[in-house]
CSV table of C-alpha atoms in Angstrom, one decimal:
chain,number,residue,atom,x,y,z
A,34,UNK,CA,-47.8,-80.3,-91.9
A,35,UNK,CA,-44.5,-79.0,-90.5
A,36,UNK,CA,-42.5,-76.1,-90.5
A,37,UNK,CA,-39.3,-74.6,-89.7
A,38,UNK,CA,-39.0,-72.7,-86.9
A,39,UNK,CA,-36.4,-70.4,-85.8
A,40,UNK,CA,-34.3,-71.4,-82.1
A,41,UNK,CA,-36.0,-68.6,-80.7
A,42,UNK,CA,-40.0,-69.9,-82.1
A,43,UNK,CA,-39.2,-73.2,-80.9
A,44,UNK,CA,-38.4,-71.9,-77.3
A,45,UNK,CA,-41.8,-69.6,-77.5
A,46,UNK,CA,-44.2,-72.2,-79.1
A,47,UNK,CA,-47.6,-71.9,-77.3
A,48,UNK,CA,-49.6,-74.9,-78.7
A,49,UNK,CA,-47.9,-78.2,-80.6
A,50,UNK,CA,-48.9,-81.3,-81.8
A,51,UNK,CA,-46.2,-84.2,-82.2
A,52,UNK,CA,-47.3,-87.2,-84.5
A,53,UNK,CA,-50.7,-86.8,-84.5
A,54,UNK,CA,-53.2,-90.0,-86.0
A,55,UNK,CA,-56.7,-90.1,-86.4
A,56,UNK,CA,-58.4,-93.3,-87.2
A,57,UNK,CA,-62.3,-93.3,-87.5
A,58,UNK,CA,-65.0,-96.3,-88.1
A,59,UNK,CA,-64.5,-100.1,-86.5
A,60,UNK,CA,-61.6,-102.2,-87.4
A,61,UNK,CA,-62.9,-103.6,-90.6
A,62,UNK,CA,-63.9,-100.5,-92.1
A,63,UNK,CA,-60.9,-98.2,-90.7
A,64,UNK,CA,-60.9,-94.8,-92.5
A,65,UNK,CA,-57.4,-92.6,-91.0
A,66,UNK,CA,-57.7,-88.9,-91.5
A,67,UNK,CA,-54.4,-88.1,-90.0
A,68,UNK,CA,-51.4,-89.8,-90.5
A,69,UNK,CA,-48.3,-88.5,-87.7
A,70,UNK,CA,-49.2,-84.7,-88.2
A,71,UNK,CA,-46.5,-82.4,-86.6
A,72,UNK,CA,-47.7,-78.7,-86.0
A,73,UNK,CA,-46.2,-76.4,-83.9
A,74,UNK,CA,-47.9,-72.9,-83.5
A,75,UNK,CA,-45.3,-70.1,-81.9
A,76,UNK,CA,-46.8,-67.1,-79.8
A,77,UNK,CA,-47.7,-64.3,-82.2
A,78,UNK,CA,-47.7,-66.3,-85.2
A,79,UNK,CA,-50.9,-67.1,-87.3
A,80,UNK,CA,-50.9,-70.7,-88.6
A,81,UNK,CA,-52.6,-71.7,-91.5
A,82,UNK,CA,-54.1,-75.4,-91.9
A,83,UNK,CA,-54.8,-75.9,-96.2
A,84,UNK,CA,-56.1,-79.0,-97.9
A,85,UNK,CA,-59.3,-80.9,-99.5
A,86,UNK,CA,-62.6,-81.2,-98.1
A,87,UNK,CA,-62.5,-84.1,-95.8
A,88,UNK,CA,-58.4,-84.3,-95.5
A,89,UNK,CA,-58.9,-83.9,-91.7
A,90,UNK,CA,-58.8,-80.0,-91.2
A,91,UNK,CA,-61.1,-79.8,-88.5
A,92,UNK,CA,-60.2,-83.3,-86.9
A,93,UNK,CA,-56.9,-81.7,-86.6
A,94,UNK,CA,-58.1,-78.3,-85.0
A,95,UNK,CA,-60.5,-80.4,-82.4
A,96,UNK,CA,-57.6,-82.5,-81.4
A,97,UNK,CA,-55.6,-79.1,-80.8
A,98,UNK,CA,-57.7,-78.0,-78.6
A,99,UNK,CA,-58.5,-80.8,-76.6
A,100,UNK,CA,-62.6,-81.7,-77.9
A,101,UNK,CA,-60.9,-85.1,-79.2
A,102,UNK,CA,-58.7,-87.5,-78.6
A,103,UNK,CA,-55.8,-88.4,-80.9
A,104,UNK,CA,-55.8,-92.2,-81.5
A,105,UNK,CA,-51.3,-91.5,-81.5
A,106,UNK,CA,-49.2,-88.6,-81.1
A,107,UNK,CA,-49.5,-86.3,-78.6
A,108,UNK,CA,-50.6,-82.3,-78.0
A,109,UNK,CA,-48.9,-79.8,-75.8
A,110,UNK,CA,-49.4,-76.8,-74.9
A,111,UNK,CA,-46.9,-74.4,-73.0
A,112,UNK,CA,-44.4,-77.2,-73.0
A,113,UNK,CA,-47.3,-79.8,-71.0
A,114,UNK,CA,-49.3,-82.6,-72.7
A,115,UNK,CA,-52.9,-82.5,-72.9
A,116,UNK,CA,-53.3,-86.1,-73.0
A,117,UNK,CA,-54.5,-89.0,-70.6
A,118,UNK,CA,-55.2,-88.4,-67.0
A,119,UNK,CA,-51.8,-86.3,-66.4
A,120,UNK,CA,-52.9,-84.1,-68.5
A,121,UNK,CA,-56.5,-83.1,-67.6
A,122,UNK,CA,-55.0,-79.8,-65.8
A,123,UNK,CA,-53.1,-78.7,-68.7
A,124,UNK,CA,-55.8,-79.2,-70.8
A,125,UNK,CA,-57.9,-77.4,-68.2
A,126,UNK,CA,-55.6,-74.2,-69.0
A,127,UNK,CA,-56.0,-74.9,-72.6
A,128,UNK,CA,-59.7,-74.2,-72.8
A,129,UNK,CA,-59.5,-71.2,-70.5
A,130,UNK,CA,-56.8,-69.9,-72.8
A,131,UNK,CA,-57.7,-70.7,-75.9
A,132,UNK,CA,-60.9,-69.8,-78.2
A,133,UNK,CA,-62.7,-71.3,-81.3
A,134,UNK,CA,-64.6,-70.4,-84.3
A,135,UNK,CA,-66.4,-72.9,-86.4
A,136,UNK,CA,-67.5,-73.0,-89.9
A,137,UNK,CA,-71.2,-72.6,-89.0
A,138,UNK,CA,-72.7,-70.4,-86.6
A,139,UNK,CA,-75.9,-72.0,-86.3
A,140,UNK,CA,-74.1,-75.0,-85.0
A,141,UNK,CA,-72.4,-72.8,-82.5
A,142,UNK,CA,-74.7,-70.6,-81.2
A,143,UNK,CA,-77.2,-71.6,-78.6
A,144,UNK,CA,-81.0,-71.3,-80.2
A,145,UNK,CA,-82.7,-70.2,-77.0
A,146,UNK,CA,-79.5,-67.4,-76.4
A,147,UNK,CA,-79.8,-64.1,-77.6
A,148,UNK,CA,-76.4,-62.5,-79.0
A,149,UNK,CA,-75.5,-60.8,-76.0
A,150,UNK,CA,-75.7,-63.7,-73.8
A,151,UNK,CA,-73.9,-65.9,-76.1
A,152,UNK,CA,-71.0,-63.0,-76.2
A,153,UNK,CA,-71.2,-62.6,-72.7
A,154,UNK,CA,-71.1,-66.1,-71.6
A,155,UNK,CA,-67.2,-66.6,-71.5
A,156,UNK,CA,-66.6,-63.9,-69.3
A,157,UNK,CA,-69.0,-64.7,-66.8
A,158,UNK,CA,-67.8,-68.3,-66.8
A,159,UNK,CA,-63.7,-66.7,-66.6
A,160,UNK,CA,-65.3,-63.9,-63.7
A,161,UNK,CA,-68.5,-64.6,-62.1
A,162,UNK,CA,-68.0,-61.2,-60.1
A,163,UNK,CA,-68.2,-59.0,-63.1
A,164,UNK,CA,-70.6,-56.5,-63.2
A,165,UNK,CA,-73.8,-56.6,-65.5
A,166,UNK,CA,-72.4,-52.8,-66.4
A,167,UNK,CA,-69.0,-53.9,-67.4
A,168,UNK,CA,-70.0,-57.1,-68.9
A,169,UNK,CA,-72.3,-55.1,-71.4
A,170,UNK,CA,-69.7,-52.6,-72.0
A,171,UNK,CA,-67.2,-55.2,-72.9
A,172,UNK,CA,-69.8,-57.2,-75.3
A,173,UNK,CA,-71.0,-53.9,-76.9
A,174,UNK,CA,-66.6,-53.3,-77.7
A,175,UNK,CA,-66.3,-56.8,-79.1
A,176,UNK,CA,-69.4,-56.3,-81.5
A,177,UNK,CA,-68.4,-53.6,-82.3
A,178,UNK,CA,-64.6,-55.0,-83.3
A,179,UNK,CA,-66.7,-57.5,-86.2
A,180,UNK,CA,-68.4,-54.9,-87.3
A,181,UNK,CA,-71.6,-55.0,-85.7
A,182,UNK,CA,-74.0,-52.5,-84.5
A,183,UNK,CA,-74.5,-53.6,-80.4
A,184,UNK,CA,-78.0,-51.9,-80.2
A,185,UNK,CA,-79.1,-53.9,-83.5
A,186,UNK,CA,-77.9,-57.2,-82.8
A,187,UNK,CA,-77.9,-57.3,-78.9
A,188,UNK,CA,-81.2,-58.7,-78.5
A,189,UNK,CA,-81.4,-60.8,-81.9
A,190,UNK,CA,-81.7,-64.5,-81.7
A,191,UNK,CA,-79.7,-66.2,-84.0
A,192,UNK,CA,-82.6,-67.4,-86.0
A,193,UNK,CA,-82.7,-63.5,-86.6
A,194,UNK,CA,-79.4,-63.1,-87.8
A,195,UNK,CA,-77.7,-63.4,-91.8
A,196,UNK,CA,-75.4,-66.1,-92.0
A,197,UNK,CA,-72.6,-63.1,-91.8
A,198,UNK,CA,-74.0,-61.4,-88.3
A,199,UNK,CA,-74.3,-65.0,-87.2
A,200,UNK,CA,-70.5,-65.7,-87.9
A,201,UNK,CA,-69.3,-62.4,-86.9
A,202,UNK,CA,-71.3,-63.2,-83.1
A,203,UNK,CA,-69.5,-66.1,-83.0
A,204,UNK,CA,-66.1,-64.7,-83.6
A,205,UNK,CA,-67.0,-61.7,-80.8
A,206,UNK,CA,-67.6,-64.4,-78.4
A,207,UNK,CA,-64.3,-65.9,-79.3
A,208,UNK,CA,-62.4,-62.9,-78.8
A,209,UNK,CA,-64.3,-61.0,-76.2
A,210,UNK,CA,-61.8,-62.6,-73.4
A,211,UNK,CA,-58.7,-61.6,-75.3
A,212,UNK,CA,-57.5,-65.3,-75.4
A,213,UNK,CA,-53.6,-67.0,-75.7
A,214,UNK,CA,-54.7,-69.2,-78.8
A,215,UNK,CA,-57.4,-68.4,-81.3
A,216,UNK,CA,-58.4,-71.7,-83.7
A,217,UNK,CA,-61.0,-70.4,-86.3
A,218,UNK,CA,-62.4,-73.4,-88.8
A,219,UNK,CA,-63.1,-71.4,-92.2
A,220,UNK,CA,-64.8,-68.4,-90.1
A,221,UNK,CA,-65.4,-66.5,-93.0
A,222,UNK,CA,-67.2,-69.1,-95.2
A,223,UNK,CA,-70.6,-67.6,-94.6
A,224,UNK,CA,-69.5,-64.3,-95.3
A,225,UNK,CA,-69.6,-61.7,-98.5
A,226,UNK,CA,-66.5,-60.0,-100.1
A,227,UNK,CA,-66.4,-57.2,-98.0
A,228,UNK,CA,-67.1,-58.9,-94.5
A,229,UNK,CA,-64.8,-61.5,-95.2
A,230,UNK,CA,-61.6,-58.5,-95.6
A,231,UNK,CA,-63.2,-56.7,-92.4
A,232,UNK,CA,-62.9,-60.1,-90.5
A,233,UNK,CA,-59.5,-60.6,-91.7
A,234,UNK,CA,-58.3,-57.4,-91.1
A,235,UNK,CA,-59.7,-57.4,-87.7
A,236,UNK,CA,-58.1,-60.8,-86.6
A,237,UNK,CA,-54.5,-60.2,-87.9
A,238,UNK,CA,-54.7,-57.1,-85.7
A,239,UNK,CA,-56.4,-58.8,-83.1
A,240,UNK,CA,-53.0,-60.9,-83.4
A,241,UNK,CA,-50.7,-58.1,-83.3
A,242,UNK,CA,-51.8,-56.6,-80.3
């Protein structure tokens, strides 16, 4: 998984990973997902991660982003590693930086949370002086980016919500904080035709901007 980057990508790359391994299951039943995987994501690219089911896709994205530890190889971000003791502040950064999507909502979401607090959450965890009125004005914008109707889905509970409003909640809260790095593991598999081009459209402009 590499790629050639221009001198002036290399000198702007936001998140990288250097010879990356990945060995699961005890030492006489070893099973190694990733084999010295070099990714390097520049600022304002999008990044694209393709292979089989089970070839280590989302191994690879947790390890990016810090939720697991690479058995070799190392992960920097902004230039720092991640890794070991040294680099508990970078990683620190990372997460308040960075955002994720995962394949299925109803892993992701908290049961007891209604939309709006599961949207809201990151920025009352990045602020905890916002305002109620500004924090629902800012959740009510990022629903309204995936395509939901705030007033309609507010209040749901993810047990109310389609697979697509689920998934669409989930990239909202991702988002609503406008973050440096944006991993998303197959956001749109839960999703019909037309959802799945008005999620795409939204996060390549999302990227632009």
């Amino acid at each position: 998984m590499t790629g050639a980057l221009t001198q002036a990508e290399q000198t702007d790359v936001l998140l990288q990973g250097e010879r990356v391994c990945k060995v699961f299951g005890p030492a006489r039943a070893r099973h190694q997902v990733l084999f010295d995987v070099d990714i390097s994501v520049p600022a304002g690219q999008c990044v694209a991660i393709i292979g089989a089911s089970g070839s280590g896709k989302s191994t690879l994205t947790r390890i990016l982003l810090g939720l697991e530890t690479p058995d070799g190889g190392d992960v920097r971000y902004r230039g720092a590693s991640i890794e070991g003791r040294a680099g508990a502040p970078q990683l620190r950064v990372l997460r308040d930086e960075s955002g994720i999507v995962y394949q299925n909502p109803f892993e992701s979401l908290d049961p007891r949370w209604t939309a709006f607090r599961s949207v809201a959450e990151p920025l009352r965890l990045r602020d905890r002086r916002i305002d109620d009125e500004t924090c629902e004005r800012r959740v009510r914008e990022a629903l309204t980016l995936v395509s939901l109707e705030p007033d309609e889905i507010m209040w749901r509970y993810p047990m109310d919500l389609s697979g697509g409003q689920a998934q669409r909640v989930a990239i909202a809260r991702a988002v609503i904080f406008e973050p440096e790095v944006l991993l998303l593991d197959e956001p749109t598999g839960s999703l019909d035709s037309v959802n799945t081009k008005n999620v795409m459209d939204f996060l390549f402009e999302f990227n632009r901007e």
